[in-house]
Amino acid sequence: NLQGTVGGLSRATNTYWRHYVKTGIAAGSVTNELELAYRACIKRGMGRPNTILVGAEFMDAYRKEATPGATRMVTTQSKVGGTDVDNSINELYFKGIPLQYCPEFDDNFGGAQTPTISWSKRCYMLNLNHIQLRPIDGSDFVNRTPTRPATQYIAYMAVLWRGALTMNLPSAHACLSVA
């Protein structure tokens, strides 16, 4: 979201407080767009993205662009003679950062509404050094042990946490999606 004012700074006019966004990436240009997003994230000198979360469609588009030198066929000697071939890819990386597949993206987080851009097509490059959980005062891991019903031998216990997910530098993150 490029709208809003936080702390007197307008995100609409001040690009320093915006994250990088690129939607509708065409097939064949996913790697190039990841490179541009990565460069935009490190531009301010605040570190580099250390987590990449992707949906299935984005991961497939990136995998299809793998160069022949990046795709490895692992062959092993079979116990019964001959050779076994494993033509799968164990992990996908970008700049040494593993692309973490999020199956929740494919399920739309269990939501009934369909977003404009499918979650399965999305990629989030995050710098977790600039994202924090901030608890509400008095709500940071509060133990709850309500009294048990008199007719049952059951023990209830819970730990409650209330707060918000905050970031201190939006320009350290990027959001991309394939067409």
Short mmCIF file of N, CA and C in Angstrom, two decimals:
data_model
loop_
_atom_site.label_atom_id
_atom_site.label_comp_id
_atom_site.label_asym_id
_atom_site.label_seq_id
_atom_site.Cartn_x
_atom_site.Cartn_y
_atom_site.Cartn_z
N ASN A 1 0.85 -1.18 0.00
CA ASN A 1 0.00 0.00 0.00
C ASN A 1 0.89 1.23 0.00
N LEU A 2 0.68 2.11 -0.95
CA LEU A 2 1.50 3.31 -1.06
C LEU A 2 0.83 4.51 -0.43
N GLN A 3 -0.28 4.31 0.21
CA GLN A 3 -1.02 5.41 0.80
C GLN A 3 -0.70 5.53 2.28
N GLY A 4 -1.11 6.63 2.86
CA GLY A 4 -1.03 6.80 4.30
C GLY A 4 0.14 7.65 4.74
N THR A 5 0.02 8.14 5.94
CA THR A 5 1.05 8.93 6.58
C THR A 5 1.37 8.30 7.92
N VAL A 6 2.63 8.02 8.15
CA VAL A 6 3.07 7.42 9.41
C VAL A 6 4.13 8.32 10.01
N GLY A 7 3.90 8.76 11.22
CA GLY A 7 4.88 9.62 11.89
C GLY A 7 5.12 10.92 11.15
N GLY A 8 4.12 11.42 10.43
CA GLY A 8 4.27 12.67 9.69
C GLY A 8 4.91 12.50 8.33
N LEU A 9 5.26 11.26 7.94
CA LEU A 9 5.88 11.00 6.64
C LEU A 9 4.85 10.38 5.70
N SER A 10 4.69 11.00 4.54
CA SER A 10 3.74 10.50 3.54
C SER A 10 4.42 9.45 2.68
N ARG A 11 3.83 8.25 2.64
CA ARG A 11 4.38 7.18 1.80
C ARG A 11 4.08 7.44 0.34
N ALA A 12 3.10 8.27 0.04
CA ALA A 12 2.75 8.57 -1.34
C ALA A 12 3.83 9.44 -2.01
N THR A 13 4.48 10.30 -1.24
CA THR A 13 5.48 11.20 -1.82
C THR A 13 6.91 10.87 -1.43
N ASN A 14 7.11 10.11 -0.37
CA ASN A 14 8.45 9.78 0.10
C ASN A 14 8.76 8.32 -0.20
N THR A 15 9.55 8.06 -1.26
CA THR A 15 9.82 6.69 -1.70
C THR A 15 10.68 5.92 -0.70
N TYR A 16 11.36 6.60 0.19
CA TYR A 16 12.19 5.92 1.19
C TYR A 16 11.33 5.04 2.09
N TRP A 17 10.08 5.38 2.28
CA TRP A 17 9.19 4.64 3.17
C TRP A 17 8.23 3.72 2.43
N ARG A 18 8.60 3.31 1.20
CA ARG A 18 7.79 2.38 0.42
C ARG A 18 8.55 1.08 0.22
N HIS A 19 7.81 -0.02 0.21
CA HIS A 19 8.44 -1.29 -0.17
C HIS A 19 8.36 -1.43 -1.70
N TYR A 20 9.19 -2.28 -2.24
CA TYR A 20 9.24 -2.48 -3.68
C TYR A 20 8.09 -3.41 -4.09
N VAL A 21 7.34 -3.03 -5.11
CA VAL A 21 6.21 -3.83 -5.59
C VAL A 21 6.30 -3.97 -7.10
N LYS A 22 6.14 -5.21 -7.58
CA LYS A 22 6.08 -5.47 -9.02
C LYS A 22 5.08 -6.59 -9.25
N THR A 23 4.03 -6.32 -9.98
CA THR A 23 3.00 -7.32 -10.26
C THR A 23 2.96 -7.63 -11.75
N GLY A 24 2.36 -8.75 -12.09
CA GLY A 24 2.19 -9.12 -13.50
C GLY A 24 3.49 -9.46 -14.20
N ILE A 25 4.42 -10.09 -13.53
CA ILE A 25 5.71 -10.44 -14.13
C ILE A 25 5.49 -11.51 -15.19
N ALA A 26 6.00 -11.27 -16.38
CA ALA A 26 5.83 -12.20 -17.49
C ALA A 26 6.75 -13.41 -17.34
N ALA A 27 6.33 -14.52 -17.92
CA ALA A 27 7.15 -15.72 -17.92
C ALA A 27 8.48 -15.41 -18.62
N GLY A 28 9.54 -15.89 -18.06
CA GLY A 28 10.86 -15.66 -18.64
C GLY A 28 11.59 -14.47 -18.04
N SER A 29 10.92 -13.65 -17.24
CA SER A 29 11.59 -12.49 -16.65
C SER A 29 11.53 -12.49 -15.12
N VAL A 30 11.21 -13.63 -14.52
CA VAL A 30 11.09 -13.72 -13.07
C VAL A 30 12.45 -13.48 -12.39
N THR A 31 13.49 -14.12 -12.91
CA THR A 31 14.82 -13.96 -12.31
C THR A 31 15.30 -12.52 -12.39
N ASN A 32 15.06 -11.87 -13.52
CA ASN A 32 15.45 -10.48 -13.68
C ASN A 32 14.71 -9.58 -12.69
N GLU A 33 13.43 -9.80 -12.52
CA GLU A 33 12.64 -8.99 -11.58
C GLU A 33 13.05 -9.24 -10.13
N LEU A 34 13.41 -10.48 -9.80
CA LEU A 34 13.93 -10.76 -8.46
C LEU A 34 15.23 -9.99 -8.22
N GLU A 35 16.06 -9.91 -9.24
CA GLU A 35 17.32 -9.16 -9.13
C GLU A 35 17.06 -7.67 -8.89
N LEU A 36 16.11 -7.11 -9.62
CA LEU A 36 15.76 -5.70 -9.44
C LEU A 36 15.18 -5.45 -8.05
N ALA A 37 14.32 -6.34 -7.59
CA ALA A 37 13.72 -6.20 -6.26
C ALA A 37 14.78 -6.32 -5.18
N TYR A 38 15.69 -7.25 -5.33
CA TYR A 38 16.77 -7.45 -4.36
C TYR A 38 17.63 -6.19 -4.26
N ARG A 39 17.98 -5.64 -5.42
CA ARG A 39 18.78 -4.42 -5.45
C ARG A 39 18.04 -3.24 -4.80
N ALA A 40 16.73 -3.15 -5.04
CA ALA A 40 15.94 -2.08 -4.42
C ALA A 40 15.89 -2.23 -2.90
N CYS A 41 15.87 -3.46 -2.42
CA CYS A 41 15.82 -3.70 -0.97
C CYS A 41 17.12 -3.32 -0.27
N ILE A 42 18.26 -3.53 -0.94
CA ILE A 42 19.55 -3.23 -0.29
C ILE A 42 20.05 -1.82 -0.61
N LYS A 43 19.30 -1.09 -1.40
CA LYS A 43 19.71 0.24 -1.86
C LYS A 43 20.04 1.20 -0.71
N ARG A 44 19.30 1.14 0.36
CA ARG A 44 19.49 2.06 1.48
C ARG A 44 20.59 1.62 2.44
N GLY A 45 21.21 0.47 2.17
CA GLY A 45 22.29 0.00 3.02
C GLY A 45 21.84 -0.56 4.35
N MET A 46 20.60 -1.02 4.42
CA MET A 46 20.05 -1.54 5.67
C MET A 46 20.06 -3.07 5.72
N GLY A 47 20.92 -3.70 4.98
CA GLY A 47 20.98 -5.16 4.96
C GLY A 47 20.23 -5.70 3.77
N ARG A 48 20.32 -7.00 3.62
CA ARG A 48 19.69 -7.64 2.49
C ARG A 48 18.56 -8.55 2.93
N PRO A 49 17.62 -8.83 2.03
CA PRO A 49 16.54 -9.75 2.39
C PRO A 49 17.11 -11.09 2.86
N ASN A 50 16.53 -11.67 3.89
CA ASN A 50 17.03 -12.94 4.39
C ASN A 50 15.97 -14.04 4.37
N THR A 51 14.76 -13.72 3.89
CA THR A 51 13.69 -14.69 3.79
C THR A 51 12.89 -14.41 2.52
N ILE A 52 12.61 -15.47 1.76
CA ILE A 52 11.78 -15.34 0.57
C ILE A 52 10.66 -16.36 0.68
N LEU A 53 9.42 -15.87 0.73
CA LEU A 53 8.24 -16.73 0.84
C LEU A 53 7.50 -16.69 -0.49
N VAL A 54 7.16 -17.87 -1.04
CA VAL A 54 6.53 -17.93 -2.36
C VAL A 54 5.37 -18.90 -2.38
N GLY A 55 4.44 -18.67 -3.32
CA GLY A 55 3.36 -19.60 -3.62
C GLY A 55 3.80 -20.54 -4.74
N ALA A 56 2.98 -21.54 -5.02
CA ALA A 56 3.34 -22.58 -5.98
C ALA A 56 3.54 -22.03 -7.40
N GLU A 57 2.67 -21.15 -7.86
CA GLU A 57 2.79 -20.64 -9.23
C GLU A 57 4.05 -19.81 -9.41
N PHE A 58 4.41 -19.02 -8.39
CA PHE A 58 5.64 -18.24 -8.48
C PHE A 58 6.85 -19.18 -8.47
N MET A 59 6.82 -20.18 -7.61
CA MET A 59 7.94 -21.12 -7.52
C MET A 59 8.11 -21.87 -8.84
N ASP A 60 7.00 -22.28 -9.46
CA ASP A 60 7.09 -22.98 -10.74
C ASP A 60 7.66 -22.08 -11.83
N ALA A 61 7.24 -20.82 -11.85
CA ALA A 61 7.76 -19.88 -12.86
C ALA A 61 9.27 -19.69 -12.67
N TYR A 62 9.74 -19.60 -11.43
CA TYR A 62 11.17 -19.44 -11.17
C TYR A 62 11.93 -20.71 -11.54
N ARG A 63 11.36 -21.87 -11.20
CA ARG A 63 12.02 -23.15 -11.50
C ARG A 63 12.17 -23.35 -13.01
N LYS A 64 11.16 -22.94 -13.79
CA LYS A 64 11.20 -23.11 -15.24
C LYS A 64 12.28 -22.26 -15.89
N GLU A 65 12.69 -21.19 -15.20
CA GLU A 65 13.74 -20.32 -15.74
C GLU A 65 15.15 -20.80 -15.39
N ALA A 66 15.25 -21.84 -14.60
CA ALA A 66 16.58 -22.31 -14.18
C ALA A 66 17.41 -22.65 -15.42
N THR A 67 18.62 -22.17 -15.44
CA THR A 67 19.52 -22.44 -16.56
C THR A 67 20.00 -23.88 -16.48
N PRO A 68 20.41 -24.47 -17.61
CA PRO A 68 20.89 -25.86 -17.57
C PRO A 68 22.04 -26.06 -16.58
N GLY A 69 22.86 -25.05 -16.38
CA GLY A 69 23.96 -25.17 -15.42
C GLY A 69 23.48 -25.18 -13.98
N ALA A 70 22.30 -24.60 -13.73
CA ALA A 70 21.78 -24.55 -12.37
C ALA A 70 20.98 -25.80 -12.02
N THR A 71 20.45 -26.48 -13.03
CA THR A 71 19.69 -27.70 -12.79
C THR A 71 20.66 -28.87 -12.75
N ARG A 72 20.56 -29.67 -11.71
CA ARG A 72 21.49 -30.79 -11.55
C ARG A 72 20.75 -32.11 -11.61
N MET A 73 21.28 -33.04 -12.37
CA MET A 73 20.75 -34.40 -12.35
C MET A 73 21.68 -35.22 -11.47
N VAL A 74 21.13 -35.80 -10.43
CA VAL A 74 21.93 -36.58 -9.51
C VAL A 74 21.80 -38.04 -9.90
N THR A 75 22.94 -38.66 -10.16
CA THR A 75 22.92 -40.08 -10.49
C THR A 75 23.65 -40.84 -9.39
N THR A 76 23.11 -41.98 -9.06
CA THR A 76 23.73 -42.83 -8.05
C THR A 76 23.81 -44.25 -8.58
N GLN A 77 24.75 -45.00 -8.10
CA GLN A 77 24.87 -46.39 -8.51
C GLN A 77 23.78 -47.20 -7.84
N SER A 78 23.00 -47.91 -8.62
CA SER A 78 21.91 -48.72 -8.09
C SER A 78 22.45 -50.00 -7.47
N LYS A 79 21.77 -50.51 -6.47
CA LYS A 79 22.21 -51.75 -5.79
C LYS A 79 22.05 -52.96 -6.69
N VAL A 80 21.15 -52.89 -7.66
CA VAL A 80 20.92 -54.04 -8.53
C VAL A 80 21.64 -53.87 -9.87
N GLY A 81 22.52 -52.92 -9.97
CA GLY A 81 23.23 -52.67 -11.23
C GLY A 81 22.52 -51.58 -12.01
N GLY A 82 23.25 -50.85 -12.78
CA GLY A 82 22.67 -49.75 -13.54
C GLY A 82 22.75 -48.45 -12.75
N THR A 83 22.01 -47.45 -13.20
CA THR A 83 22.07 -46.13 -12.59
C THR A 83 20.66 -45.62 -12.33
N ASP A 84 20.45 -45.04 -11.16
CA ASP A 84 19.19 -44.38 -10.85
C ASP A 84 19.35 -42.91 -11.18
N VAL A 85 18.30 -42.29 -11.69
CA VAL A 85 18.35 -40.87 -12.02
C VAL A 85 17.26 -40.15 -11.24
N ASP A 86 17.65 -39.10 -10.53
CA ASP A 86 16.70 -38.25 -9.81
C ASP A 86 16.70 -36.91 -10.51
N ASN A 87 15.66 -36.60 -11.25
CA ASN A 87 15.61 -35.37 -12.03
C ASN A 87 14.84 -34.26 -11.29
N SER A 88 14.66 -34.41 -9.99
CA SER A 88 13.95 -33.38 -9.22
C SER A 88 14.94 -32.34 -8.69
N ILE A 89 14.38 -31.25 -8.20
CA ILE A 89 15.19 -30.20 -7.60
C ILE A 89 14.85 -30.16 -6.12
N ASN A 90 15.87 -30.30 -5.26
CA ASN A 90 15.62 -30.31 -3.82
C ASN A 90 15.22 -28.94 -3.31
N GLU A 91 15.98 -27.93 -3.62
CA GLU A 91 15.73 -26.57 -3.13
C GLU A 91 15.97 -25.57 -4.25
N LEU A 92 15.26 -24.47 -4.19
CA LEU A 92 15.49 -23.35 -5.09
C LEU A 92 16.04 -22.20 -4.26
N TYR A 93 17.05 -21.53 -4.78
CA TYR A 93 17.70 -20.42 -4.07
C TYR A 93 17.76 -19.20 -4.98
N PHE A 94 17.78 -18.05 -4.36
CA PHE A 94 18.09 -16.81 -5.05
C PHE A 94 19.10 -16.06 -4.18
N LYS A 95 20.30 -15.86 -4.70
CA LYS A 95 21.39 -15.20 -3.96
C LYS A 95 21.68 -15.92 -2.64
N GLY A 96 21.56 -17.23 -2.65
CA GLY A 96 21.84 -18.01 -1.46
C GLY A 96 20.69 -18.08 -0.46
N ILE A 97 19.58 -17.42 -0.75
CA ILE A 97 18.41 -17.42 0.14
C ILE A 97 17.43 -18.46 -0.40
N PRO A 98 17.04 -19.45 0.41
CA PRO A 98 16.10 -20.45 -0.10
C PRO A 98 14.70 -19.86 -0.31
N LEU A 99 14.07 -20.26 -1.41
CA LEU A 99 12.69 -19.88 -1.64
C LEU A 99 11.83 -20.84 -0.83
N GLN A 100 11.15 -20.32 0.17
CA GLN A 100 10.33 -21.16 1.05
C GLN A 100 8.91 -21.21 0.52
N TYR A 101 8.52 -22.42 0.15
CA TYR A 101 7.17 -22.64 -0.36
C TYR A 101 6.18 -22.56 0.80
N CYS A 102 5.12 -21.77 0.64
CA CYS A 102 4.08 -21.62 1.66
C CYS A 102 2.79 -22.23 1.12
N PRO A 103 2.42 -23.43 1.57
CA PRO A 103 1.19 -24.03 1.08
C PRO A 103 -0.05 -23.22 1.45
N GLU A 104 0.04 -22.39 2.50
CA GLU A 104 -1.08 -21.53 2.88
C GLU A 104 -1.43 -20.55 1.77
N PHE A 105 -0.42 -20.13 0.99
CA PHE A 105 -0.68 -19.23 -0.12
C PHE A 105 -1.63 -19.90 -1.12
N ASP A 106 -1.44 -21.19 -1.40
CA ASP A 106 -2.25 -21.90 -2.38
C ASP A 106 -3.68 -22.11 -1.89
N ASP A 107 -3.86 -22.17 -0.58
CA ASP A 107 -5.19 -22.35 0.00
C ASP A 107 -5.87 -21.03 0.29
N ASN A 108 -5.26 -19.90 -0.11
CA ASN A 108 -5.81 -18.58 0.15
C ASN A 108 -6.04 -18.38 1.65
N PHE A 109 -5.18 -18.99 2.46
CA PHE A 109 -5.26 -18.91 3.92
C PHE A 109 -6.62 -19.34 4.43
N GLY A 110 -7.29 -20.22 3.69
CA GLY A 110 -8.60 -20.71 4.11
C GLY A 110 -9.71 -19.69 3.95
N GLY A 111 -9.44 -18.59 3.27
CA GLY A 111 -10.44 -17.54 3.12
C GLY A 111 -11.45 -17.84 2.03
N ALA A 112 -12.62 -17.28 2.17
CA ALA A 112 -13.68 -17.49 1.19
C ALA A 112 -13.56 -16.53 0.01
N GLN A 113 -12.97 -15.36 0.26
CA GLN A 113 -12.86 -14.37 -0.80
C GLN A 113 -11.58 -14.60 -1.61
N THR A 114 -11.68 -14.37 -2.90
CA THR A 114 -10.52 -14.50 -3.78
C THR A 114 -9.91 -13.12 -3.97
N PRO A 115 -8.60 -12.97 -3.66
CA PRO A 115 -7.97 -11.66 -3.85
C PRO A 115 -7.77 -11.34 -5.33
N THR A 116 -7.50 -10.08 -5.62
CA THR A 116 -7.26 -9.65 -6.99
C THR A 116 -6.07 -10.39 -7.59
N ILE A 117 -4.99 -10.48 -6.84
CA ILE A 117 -3.82 -11.24 -7.26
C ILE A 117 -3.77 -12.49 -6.39
N SER A 118 -3.83 -13.63 -7.01
CA SER A 118 -3.84 -14.90 -6.28
C SER A 118 -2.61 -15.01 -5.38
N TRP A 119 -2.81 -15.52 -4.18
CA TRP A 119 -1.69 -15.72 -3.26
C TRP A 119 -0.66 -16.67 -3.85
N SER A 120 -1.10 -17.63 -4.63
CA SER A 120 -0.21 -18.63 -5.21
C SER A 120 0.80 -18.00 -6.18
N LYS A 121 0.48 -16.83 -6.72
CA LYS A 121 1.36 -16.15 -7.67
C LYS A 121 2.33 -15.18 -6.99
N ARG A 122 2.30 -15.08 -5.67
CA ARG A 122 3.06 -14.05 -4.97
C ARG A 122 4.41 -14.52 -4.44
N CYS A 123 5.28 -13.53 -4.24
CA CYS A 123 6.59 -13.73 -3.64
C CYS A 123 6.85 -12.55 -2.71
N TYR A 124 7.28 -12.85 -1.50
CA TYR A 124 7.63 -11.80 -0.54
C TYR A 124 9.10 -11.93 -0.18
N MET A 125 9.87 -10.89 -0.47
CA MET A 125 11.27 -10.82 -0.04
C MET A 125 11.29 -9.98 1.23
N LEU A 126 11.68 -10.60 2.33
CA LEU A 126 11.61 -9.92 3.62
C LEU A 126 12.99 -9.85 4.27
N ASN A 127 13.23 -8.76 4.96
CA ASN A 127 14.39 -8.62 5.82
C ASN A 127 13.86 -8.68 7.25
N LEU A 128 13.98 -9.85 7.89
CA LEU A 128 13.38 -10.05 9.20
C LEU A 128 14.04 -9.23 10.30
N ASN A 129 15.16 -8.58 9.99
CA ASN A 129 15.78 -7.68 10.97
C ASN A 129 14.97 -6.40 11.13
N HIS A 130 14.07 -6.13 10.19
CA HIS A 130 13.26 -4.91 10.23
C HIS A 130 11.78 -5.19 10.48
N ILE A 131 11.47 -6.40 10.96
CA ILE A 131 10.09 -6.77 11.31
C ILE A 131 10.11 -7.29 12.74
N GLN A 132 9.24 -6.76 13.58
CA GLN A 132 9.18 -7.18 14.98
C GLN A 132 7.74 -7.40 15.41
N LEU A 133 7.57 -8.31 16.37
CA LEU A 133 6.30 -8.46 17.06
C LEU A 133 6.33 -7.55 18.27
N ARG A 134 5.37 -6.69 18.40
CA ARG A 134 5.31 -5.76 19.53
C ARG A 134 4.08 -6.08 20.36
N PRO A 135 4.28 -6.55 21.59
CA PRO A 135 3.12 -6.91 22.42
C PRO A 135 2.45 -5.68 23.01
N ILE A 136 1.15 -5.83 23.29
CA ILE A 136 0.40 -4.81 24.01
C ILE A 136 0.80 -4.94 25.48
N ASP A 137 0.95 -3.83 26.18
CA ASP A 137 1.32 -3.86 27.59
C ASP A 137 0.38 -4.77 28.37
N GLY A 138 0.97 -5.68 29.13
CA GLY A 138 0.17 -6.59 29.95
C GLY A 138 -0.37 -7.79 29.20
N SER A 139 -0.04 -7.92 27.90
CA SER A 139 -0.56 -9.04 27.11
C SER A 139 0.55 -9.88 26.51
N ASP A 140 1.73 -9.83 27.08
CA ASP A 140 2.87 -10.54 26.55
C ASP A 140 3.00 -11.90 27.24
N PHE A 141 2.50 -12.95 26.60
CA PHE A 141 2.55 -14.32 27.11
C PHE A 141 1.97 -14.43 28.52
N VAL A 142 0.70 -14.15 28.63
CA VAL A 142 -0.02 -14.22 29.90
C VAL A 142 -0.56 -15.64 30.06
N ASN A 143 -0.24 -16.27 31.19
CA ASN A 143 -0.75 -17.62 31.47
C ASN A 143 -2.19 -17.55 31.93
N ARG A 144 -3.01 -18.42 31.38
CA ARG A 144 -4.41 -18.52 31.78
C ARG A 144 -4.68 -19.95 32.24
N THR A 145 -5.21 -20.09 33.42
CA THR A 145 -5.61 -21.40 33.94
C THR A 145 -6.99 -21.27 34.58
N PRO A 146 -8.04 -21.32 33.75
CA PRO A 146 -9.39 -21.19 34.32
C PRO A 146 -9.72 -22.41 35.19
N THR A 147 -10.63 -22.22 36.11
CA THR A 147 -11.02 -23.31 37.00
C THR A 147 -11.72 -24.40 36.19
N ARG A 148 -11.49 -25.62 36.59
CA ARG A 148 -12.07 -26.75 35.86
C ARG A 148 -13.52 -26.94 36.27
N PRO A 149 -14.32 -27.53 35.38
CA PRO A 149 -15.70 -27.85 35.75
C PRO A 149 -15.73 -28.86 36.89
N ALA A 150 -16.67 -28.73 37.79
CA ALA A 150 -16.74 -29.60 38.96
C ALA A 150 -17.04 -31.05 38.59
N THR A 151 -17.66 -31.24 37.45
CA THR A 151 -18.06 -32.60 37.07
C THR A 151 -17.04 -33.30 36.17
N GLN A 152 -15.95 -32.63 35.83
CA GLN A 152 -14.96 -33.22 34.92
C GLN A 152 -13.56 -33.07 35.50
N TYR A 153 -12.75 -34.07 35.22
CA TYR A 153 -11.35 -34.01 35.66
C TYR A 153 -10.50 -33.57 34.47
N ILE A 154 -10.58 -32.28 34.16
CA ILE A 154 -9.90 -31.69 33.01
C ILE A 154 -9.13 -30.47 33.47
N ALA A 155 -7.93 -30.33 32.98
CA ALA A 155 -7.13 -29.14 33.29
C ALA A 155 -7.02 -28.29 32.03
N TYR A 156 -7.41 -27.05 32.12
CA TYR A 156 -7.30 -26.11 31.02
C TYR A 156 -6.12 -25.19 31.29
N MET A 157 -5.28 -25.00 30.26
CA MET A 157 -4.17 -24.05 30.37
C MET A 157 -3.98 -23.38 29.00
N ALA A 158 -3.61 -22.15 29.04
CA ALA A 158 -3.38 -21.41 27.80
C ALA A 158 -2.38 -20.31 28.04
N VAL A 159 -1.70 -19.93 26.99
CA VAL A 159 -0.81 -18.78 27.01
C VAL A 159 -1.35 -17.81 25.97
N LEU A 160 -1.63 -16.60 26.38
CA LEU A 160 -2.20 -15.60 25.49
C LEU A 160 -1.17 -14.54 25.14
N TRP A 161 -1.22 -14.08 23.91
CA TRP A 161 -0.36 -13.00 23.46
C TRP A 161 -1.20 -12.13 22.54
N ARG A 162 -1.15 -10.83 22.79
CA ARG A 162 -1.81 -9.86 21.92
C ARG A 162 -0.80 -8.78 21.56
N GLY A 163 -0.83 -8.38 20.31
CA GLY A 163 0.10 -7.35 19.88
C GLY A 163 -0.05 -7.08 18.40
N ALA A 164 1.03 -6.59 17.81
CA ALA A 164 1.01 -6.23 16.40
C ALA A 164 2.34 -6.59 15.75
N LEU A 165 2.27 -6.84 14.46
CA LEU A 165 3.46 -7.06 13.66
C LEU A 165 3.84 -5.70 13.07
N THR A 166 5.03 -5.23 13.36
CA THR A 166 5.44 -3.90 12.91
C THR A 166 6.73 -3.97 12.11
N MET A 167 6.97 -2.95 11.30
CA MET A 167 8.24 -2.85 10.57
C MET A 167 8.77 -1.44 10.72
N ASN A 168 10.09 -1.34 10.71
CA ASN A 168 10.69 -0.02 10.89
C ASN A 168 11.30 0.53 9.60
N LEU A 169 11.32 -0.28 8.53
CA LEU A 169 11.88 0.20 7.26
C LEU A 169 11.21 -0.53 6.11
N PRO A 170 10.09 -0.02 5.60
CA PRO A 170 9.38 -0.71 4.52
C PRO A 170 10.21 -0.92 3.27
N SER A 171 11.17 -0.05 2.99
CA SER A 171 11.95 -0.19 1.77
C SER A 171 12.93 -1.36 1.80
N ALA A 172 13.01 -2.08 2.91
CA ALA A 172 13.86 -3.26 3.02
C ALA A 172 13.14 -4.52 2.56
N HIS A 173 11.90 -4.40 2.09
CA HIS A 173 11.08 -5.55 1.71
C HIS A 173 10.53 -5.37 0.29
N ALA A 174 10.15 -6.50 -0.32
CA ALA A 174 9.59 -6.43 -1.67
C ALA A 174 8.46 -7.44 -1.80
N CYS A 175 7.53 -7.11 -2.68
CA CYS A 175 6.41 -7.99 -3.00
C CYS A 175 6.33 -8.10 -4.52
N LEU A 176 6.34 -9.33 -5.03
CA LEU A 176 6.29 -9.56 -6.47
C LEU A 176 5.18 -10.56 -6.76
N SER A 177 4.68 -10.56 -8.01
CA SER A 177 3.73 -11.58 -8.43
C SER A 177 3.86 -11.82 -9.92
N VAL A 178 3.66 -13.07 -10.31
CA VAL A 178 3.71 -13.43 -11.72
C VAL A 178 2.33 -13.22 -12.35
N ALA A 179 2.34 -13.10 -13.66
CA ALA A 179 1.07 -12.87 -14.38
C ALA A 179 0.23 -14.13 -14.41
#
